[in-house]
Coordinates of C-alpha atoms in Angstrom, one line a residue:
K1 CA -36.6 34.9 -66.4
D2 CA -33.5 32.8 -66.0
I3 CA -33.9 29.2 -67.0
D4 CA -32.3 26.7 -64.5
E5 CA -30.8 24.3 -67.0
C6 CA -29.5 22.2 -64.1
A7 CA -33.1 21.7 -62.8
T8 CA -34.7 21.2 -66.2
G9 CA -32.0 18.8 -67.4
T10 CA -31.2 20.8 -70.5
H11 CA -27.5 20.9 -69.6
N12 CA -24.9 18.8 -71.2
C13 CA -22.7 18.1 -68.2
R14 CA -21.1 14.7 -67.9
A15 CA -22.2 12.2 -65.4
D16 CA -19.1 12.7 -63.3
Q17 CA -19.7 16.5 -63.3
V18 CA -21.9 18.8 -61.3
C19 CA -24.2 21.2 -63.0
V20 CA -24.1 24.8 -61.5
N21 CA -26.8 27.2 -62.8
L22 CA -25.7 30.6 -63.8
R23 CA -27.7 33.7 -64.8
G24 CA -28.6 33.0 -68.4
S25 CA -26.4 29.9 -68.5
F26 CA -24.9 27.1 -66.6
S27 CA -21.5 25.7 -65.7
C28 CA -20.2 22.1 -65.5
Q29 CA -17.9 21.7 -62.5
C30 CA -16.1 18.8 -60.8
P31 CA -17.4 17.6 -57.4
P32 CA -15.3 18.3 -54.3
G33 CA -12.1 16.2 -54.3
Y34 CA -11.8 16.2 -58.1
Q35 CA -10.2 18.6 -60.6
K36 CA -10.9 19.3 -64.3
R37 CA -8.4 17.9 -66.7
G38 CA -9.7 18.7 -70.2
D39 CA -13.3 17.6 -70.2
Q40 CA -12.8 15.0 -67.5
C41 CA -12.8 15.2 -63.7
V42 CA -9.9 13.4 -62.1
D43 CA -9.4 12.6 -58.4
I44 CA -7.2 15.0 -56.4
D45 CA -4.5 13.2 -54.4
E46 CA -4.9 15.1 -51.1
C47 CA -2.0 13.2 -49.7
T48 CA 0.4 15.4 -51.7
L49 CA -1.2 18.6 -50.4
P50 CA -1.3 20.2 -47.0
P51 CA -2.5 19.7 -44.3
Y52 CA -0.4 16.5 -44.2
C53 CA -1.2 13.6 -42.0
H54 CA 0.9 13.0 -38.9
H55 CA 1.8 9.4 -39.8
R56 CA 0.2 8.0 -42.9
C57 CA -2.2 9.4 -45.5
V58 CA -4.6 7.2 -47.5
N59 CA -6.1 8.7 -50.7
T60 CA -9.7 7.8 -51.6
P61 CA -11.9 8.8 -54.6
G62 CA -12.7 12.4 -53.9
S63 CA -11.3 12.4 -50.4
Y64 CA -8.6 10.9 -48.1
Y65 CA -8.1 9.9 -44.5
C66 CA -5.2 9.6 -42.0
Q67 CA -3.9 6.5 -40.4
C68 CA -1.6 6.1 -37.4
N69 CA 1.2 3.6 -36.7
A70 CA 0.7 0.8 -34.2
G71 CA 0.6 2.1 -30.7
F72 CA -1.0 5.4 -31.7
Q73 CA -4.5 6.6 -32.4
L74 CA -6.0 9.6 -34.3
A75 CA -6.7 12.7 -32.3
S76 CA -10.0 14.5 -32.6
N77 CA -8.6 16.6 -35.5
N78 CA -8.3 13.4 -37.6
H79 CA -4.7 14.4 -38.5
T80 CA -2.5 14.1 -35.4
C81 CA -1.5 10.8 -33.9
V82 CA -1.3 10.4 -30.1
D83 CA 0.3 7.6 -28.1
I84 CA -1.9 4.9 -26.7
N85 CA -1.2 4.0 -23.1
E86 CA -1.5 0.2 -23.4
C87 CA -0.9 -0.1 -19.6
D88 CA -4.1 1.9 -18.8
A89 CA -6.2 0.6 -21.7
N90 CA -5.9 -3.1 -21.2
N91 CA -2.8 -4.0 -19.2
P92 CA -1.3 -6.9 -21.3
C93 CA 1.6 -7.7 -18.9
A94 CA 1.4 -10.4 -16.4
Q95 CA 3.1 -8.3 -13.7
Q96 CA 4.5 -4.9 -14.4
C97 CA 3.7 -2.7 -17.4
Y98 CA 5.6 0.4 -18.5
N99 CA 4.2 2.6 -21.3
I100 CA 6.7 3.9 -23.9
L101 CA 6.0 6.0 -27.0
G102 CA 4.1 3.9 -29.5
S103 CA 4.4 0.7 -27.4
F104 CA 5.0 -0.8 -24.0
I105 CA 7.4 -3.1 -22.1
C106 CA 6.7 -5.7 -19.5
Q107 CA 8.8 -6.4 -16.5
C108 CA 8.7 -9.0 -13.7
N109 CA 8.8 -8.8 -10.0
P110 CA 11.9 -9.9 -8.1
G111 CA 12.4 -13.6 -8.3
F112 CA 10.7 -13.9 -11.8
E113 CA 12.0 -13.5 -15.3
L114 CA 10.3 -12.5 -18.6
S115 CA 9.3 -15.5 -20.7
S116 CA 9.9 -15.7 -24.4
D117 CA 6.6 -14.0 -25.3
R118 CA 7.9 -10.9 -23.4
I119 CA 4.6 -10.6 -21.6
N120 CA 4.3 -13.5 -19.1
C121 CA 6.7 -14.1 -16.1
E122 CA 8.3 -17.3 -15.2
D123 CA 9.7 -18.2 -11.8
T124 CA 13.5 -17.8 -11.6
D125 CA 15.1 -21.0 -10.2
E126 CA 17.8 -19.3 -8.1
C127 CA 19.0 -22.7 -7.0
R128 CA 20.2 -23.5 -10.5
T129 CA 22.0 -20.2 -11.0
S130 CA 24.7 -21.1 -8.5
S131 CA 25.7 -24.1 -6.4
Y132 CA 27.2 -21.8 -3.7
I133 CA 24.0 -19.8 -3.0
C134 CA 23.4 -21.9 0.1
Q135 CA 25.9 -23.5 2.3
Y136 CA 24.0 -26.7 2.4
Q137 CA 20.8 -27.0 0.4
C138 CA 18.8 -24.6 -1.7
V139 CA 15.0 -24.9 -2.0
N140 CA 13.3 -23.0 -4.9
E141 CA 10.0 -21.3 -4.2
P142 CA 7.7 -19.1 -6.4
G143 CA 9.5 -15.8 -6.7
K144 CA 12.2 -16.6 -4.1
F145 CA 14.3 -19.3 -2.5
S146 CA 15.2 -20.5 0.9
C147 CA 18.2 -22.3 2.4
V148 CA 17.9 -25.3 4.7
C149 CA 20.5 -26.9 6.9
P150 CA 20.9 -30.6 8.0
E151 CA 19.9 -31.9 11.4
G152 CA 22.0 -30.4 14.1
Y153 CA 22.4 -27.1 12.4
Q154 CA 20.3 -23.9 12.0
V155 CA 20.2 -21.3 9.3
V156 CA 22.0 -18.0 10.1
G157 CA 21.9 -15.0 7.8
G158 CA 19.5 -16.7 5.4
R159 CA 22.2 -18.9 3.8
T160 CA 24.8 -20.1 6.3
C161 CA 24.5 -23.1 8.6
Q162 CA 25.5 -22.8 12.3
D163 CA 25.9 -25.7 14.7
I164 CA 23.2 -26.0 17.3
N165 CA 24.6 -26.5 20.8
E166 CA 22.4 -29.3 22.0
C167 CA 24.1 -29.3 25.4
E168 CA 22.6 -25.9 26.0
T169 CA 19.2 -26.5 24.4
T170 CA 18.1 -30.2 24.8
N171 CA 20.6 -31.8 27.1
E172 CA 19.6 -35.5 27.2
C173 CA 22.6 -36.7 29.2
R174 CA 22.2 -38.4 32.6
E175 CA 23.4 -36.9 35.9
D176 CA 26.5 -39.0 35.9
E177 CA 27.4 -37.9 32.4
I178 CA 28.8 -34.8 30.8
C179 CA 27.4 -33.4 27.5
W180 CA 29.9 -32.6 24.8
N181 CA 28.7 -30.6 21.8
Y182 CA 30.3 -31.2 18.4
H183 CA 29.6 -29.9 14.9
G184 CA 26.2 -31.4 14.0
G185 CA 25.4 -33.2 17.2
F186 CA 26.4 -34.1 20.8
R187 CA 27.7 -37.0 22.9
C188 CA 27.3 -38.1 26.5
Y189 CA 30.5 -39.1 28.3
P190 CA 30.8 -40.4 31.9
R191 CA 31.7 -37.9 34.5
N192 CA 34.0 -40.4 36.0
P193 CA 35.9 -42.0 33.1
C194 CA 38.4 -43.8 35.4
Q195 CA 38.7 -47.6 35.1
E196 CA 40.3 -49.9 37.7
P197 CA 42.9 -49.5 39.2
Y198 CA 42.7 -45.8 38.4
V199 CA 40.8 -43.4 40.7
L200 CA 39.4 -40.0 40.0
T201 CA 41.5 -37.1 41.5
S202 CA 40.1 -34.2 39.6
E203 CA 37.8 -33.6 36.7
N204 CA 38.8 -35.9 33.8
R205 CA 42.1 -36.9 35.6
C206 CA 42.6 -40.5 36.7
V207 CA 45.6 -41.5 38.8
C208 CA 47.0 -45.0 39.5
P209 CA 48.0 -45.1 43.2
V210 CA 51.7 -46.0 43.7
S211 CA 50.6 -48.2 46.7
N212 CA 49.0 -50.5 44.1
A213 CA 51.6 -52.9 42.7
I214 CA 49.7 -53.1 39.4
C215 CA 50.4 -49.4 38.9
R216 CA 54.1 -49.9 38.5
E217 CA 53.6 -51.1 35.0
L218 CA 51.0 -48.6 34.0
P219 CA 51.1 -44.8 33.3
Y220 CA 50.8 -42.8 36.4
S221 CA 47.9 -40.7 35.2
V222 CA 45.4 -40.7 32.4
V223 CA 43.7 -37.4 31.5
Y224 CA 40.5 -37.4 29.3
K225 CA 40.0 -34.6 26.8
Y226 CA 37.5 -34.1 24.1
M227 CA 37.6 -31.9 21.0
S228 CA 35.6 -31.6 17.7
I229 CA 36.7 -30.7 14.2
R230 CA 34.9 -30.2 11.0
S231 CA 34.8 -32.8 8.3
D232 CA 37.5 -32.6 5.5
R233 CA 39.7 -30.2 7.3
T234 CA 42.6 -28.8 5.4
V235 CA 45.9 -30.7 6.2
P236 CA 48.4 -30.4 7.6
S237 CA 46.8 -28.7 10.5
D238 CA 47.8 -28.2 14.2
I239 CA 44.8 -29.4 16.2
F240 CA 45.8 -30.0 19.8
Q241 CA 48.7 -29.1 22.2
I242 CA 49.8 -31.4 25.0
Q243 CA 51.8 -29.9 27.8
A244 CA 53.3 -31.1 31.1
T245 CA 51.3 -29.8 34.1
T246 CA 54.2 -30.4 36.6
I247 CA 57.8 -29.7 35.7
Y248 CA 60.5 -31.5 37.6
P249 CA 64.2 -30.5 37.6
N250 CA 66.8 -32.7 35.9
T251 CA 64.2 -34.5 33.9
I252 CA 63.8 -35.2 30.2
N253 CA 60.3 -35.4 28.6
T254 CA 59.6 -37.2 25.4
F255 CA 56.2 -37.4 23.6
R256 CA 54.7 -40.1 21.4
I257 CA 51.3 -41.3 20.0
K258 CA 50.8 -44.5 22.0
S259 CA 47.7 -45.7 20.2
G260 CA 44.9 -44.6 17.9
N261 CA 47.1 -43.7 14.9
E262 CA 47.0 -47.0 13.1
N263 CA 46.2 -45.4 9.7
G264 CA 48.7 -42.6 10.1
E265 CA 46.2 -39.7 10.3
F266 CA 48.2 -37.9 13.0
Y267 CA 51.8 -36.8 13.8
L268 CA 53.1 -35.5 17.2
R269 CA 55.6 -32.7 16.9
Q270 CA 57.5 -31.8 20.0
T271 CA 57.5 -28.0 20.4
S272 CA 59.5 -27.7 23.7
T273 CA 61.0 -29.8 26.5
V274 CA 57.5 -29.8 28.1
S275 CA 55.0 -29.6 25.2
A276 CA 54.1 -31.2 21.9
M277 CA 51.6 -30.4 19.1
L278 CA 49.3 -33.0 17.5
V279 CA 49.1 -32.5 13.8
L280 CA 46.4 -33.8 11.5
V281 CA 48.2 -35.0 8.3
K282 CA 45.3 -36.9 6.6
S283 CA 41.9 -35.3 6.0
L284 CA 39.1 -36.9 8.0
S285 CA 35.5 -37.3 7.0
G286 CA 32.7 -37.6 9.5
P287 CA 30.7 -38.4 11.4
R288 CA 33.4 -40.3 13.1
E289 CA 35.1 -40.6 16.5
H290 CA 38.8 -41.1 17.0
I291 CA 40.4 -41.9 20.4
V292 CA 44.1 -41.1 20.4
D293 CA 46.4 -41.8 23.4
L294 CA 49.2 -39.2 23.7
E295 CA 51.9 -40.2 26.1
M296 CA 54.6 -38.1 27.8
L297 CA 57.5 -40.2 29.1
T298 CA 59.6 -38.6 31.9
V299 CA 63.1 -39.8 32.8
N300 CA 65.4 -38.2 35.5
S301 CA 69.1 -38.4 36.0
L302 CA 68.7 -41.4 38.3
N303 CA 67.0 -43.3 35.5
Y304 CA 63.6 -43.0 37.2
R305 CA 60.9 -43.4 34.6
T306 CA 57.2 -42.4 34.7
S307 CA 54.6 -41.7 32.1
S308 CA 51.3 -39.9 31.8
V309 CA 48.7 -40.3 29.1
L310 CA 46.3 -37.8 27.6
R311 CA 43.4 -39.7 26.0
L312 CA 42.0 -37.4 23.4
T313 CA 38.6 -38.1 21.9
I314 CA 38.3 -36.4 18.5
I315 CA 34.8 -36.1 17.1
V316 CA 34.7 -35.4 13.4
G317 CA 31.5 -33.6 12.3
P318 CA 29.5 -34.8 9.3
Y319 CA 30.1 -31.7 7.2
A320 CA 32.8 -29.2 6.4
F321 CA 30.9 -26.4 8.3

């Protein structure tokens, strides 16, 4: 009957060896993961042998295991590495997460920008990016911005300021007044602007009757006109044309600025025998009101002289829009 030397302990195998009973004998073998080298058992480096690990192999005494790079995890076969979808597992991004092979990237919603940690999102201050983003004033808000306009204007198209015509919306003038809208506001002017000895003959036109002796030294008629211009208008600029309403034969007409040009902001250029153009030669800043008297002097061949005045009220708005 065979004696099991391994069971009886009558073998001479080393402590790092495994005793295997044979019929009539025994054998000293190395445990799994080791190989015999002479009388000794030395560890087998499985990382040099197939099947190789997908990413990294770590040798251990008598065995080995596989490791994966960051962003990957071991598959059920313990050899292959599969991508981890960080966006599904535990979304690390503050707003938008996009999975990529072995990693992920964060993005922000419109109006936000990625912070230095590449995870969180910070509000983009659009008002700082450009001084021309709004025509008047930019107001930053979380994720967006808005444009505001000064009093008398309304926002159009999100960024541009448009004058509000108060004469059509909230006309506060009296019955005996007319409402005149200008850039950024409105004014109330008397419907009858005539002052003694002038009398109203038609809308805005005052005539001094020839029957009145005082009228011989005064212009025959005074016509009241109103206009508005934006602040800081480019100069030189043609702004208003004056023209004779009645043309008499054998007469010569000359034009001049009678008053209201003490600082030399205007120049009157005669464009024909019966018309002249008022030119703005110095830029005006508002809000401001200018009253300019434009006079047309008429002389005939019999040396008869008469004159008429156009009293032009120019309202300069507070802004360049």
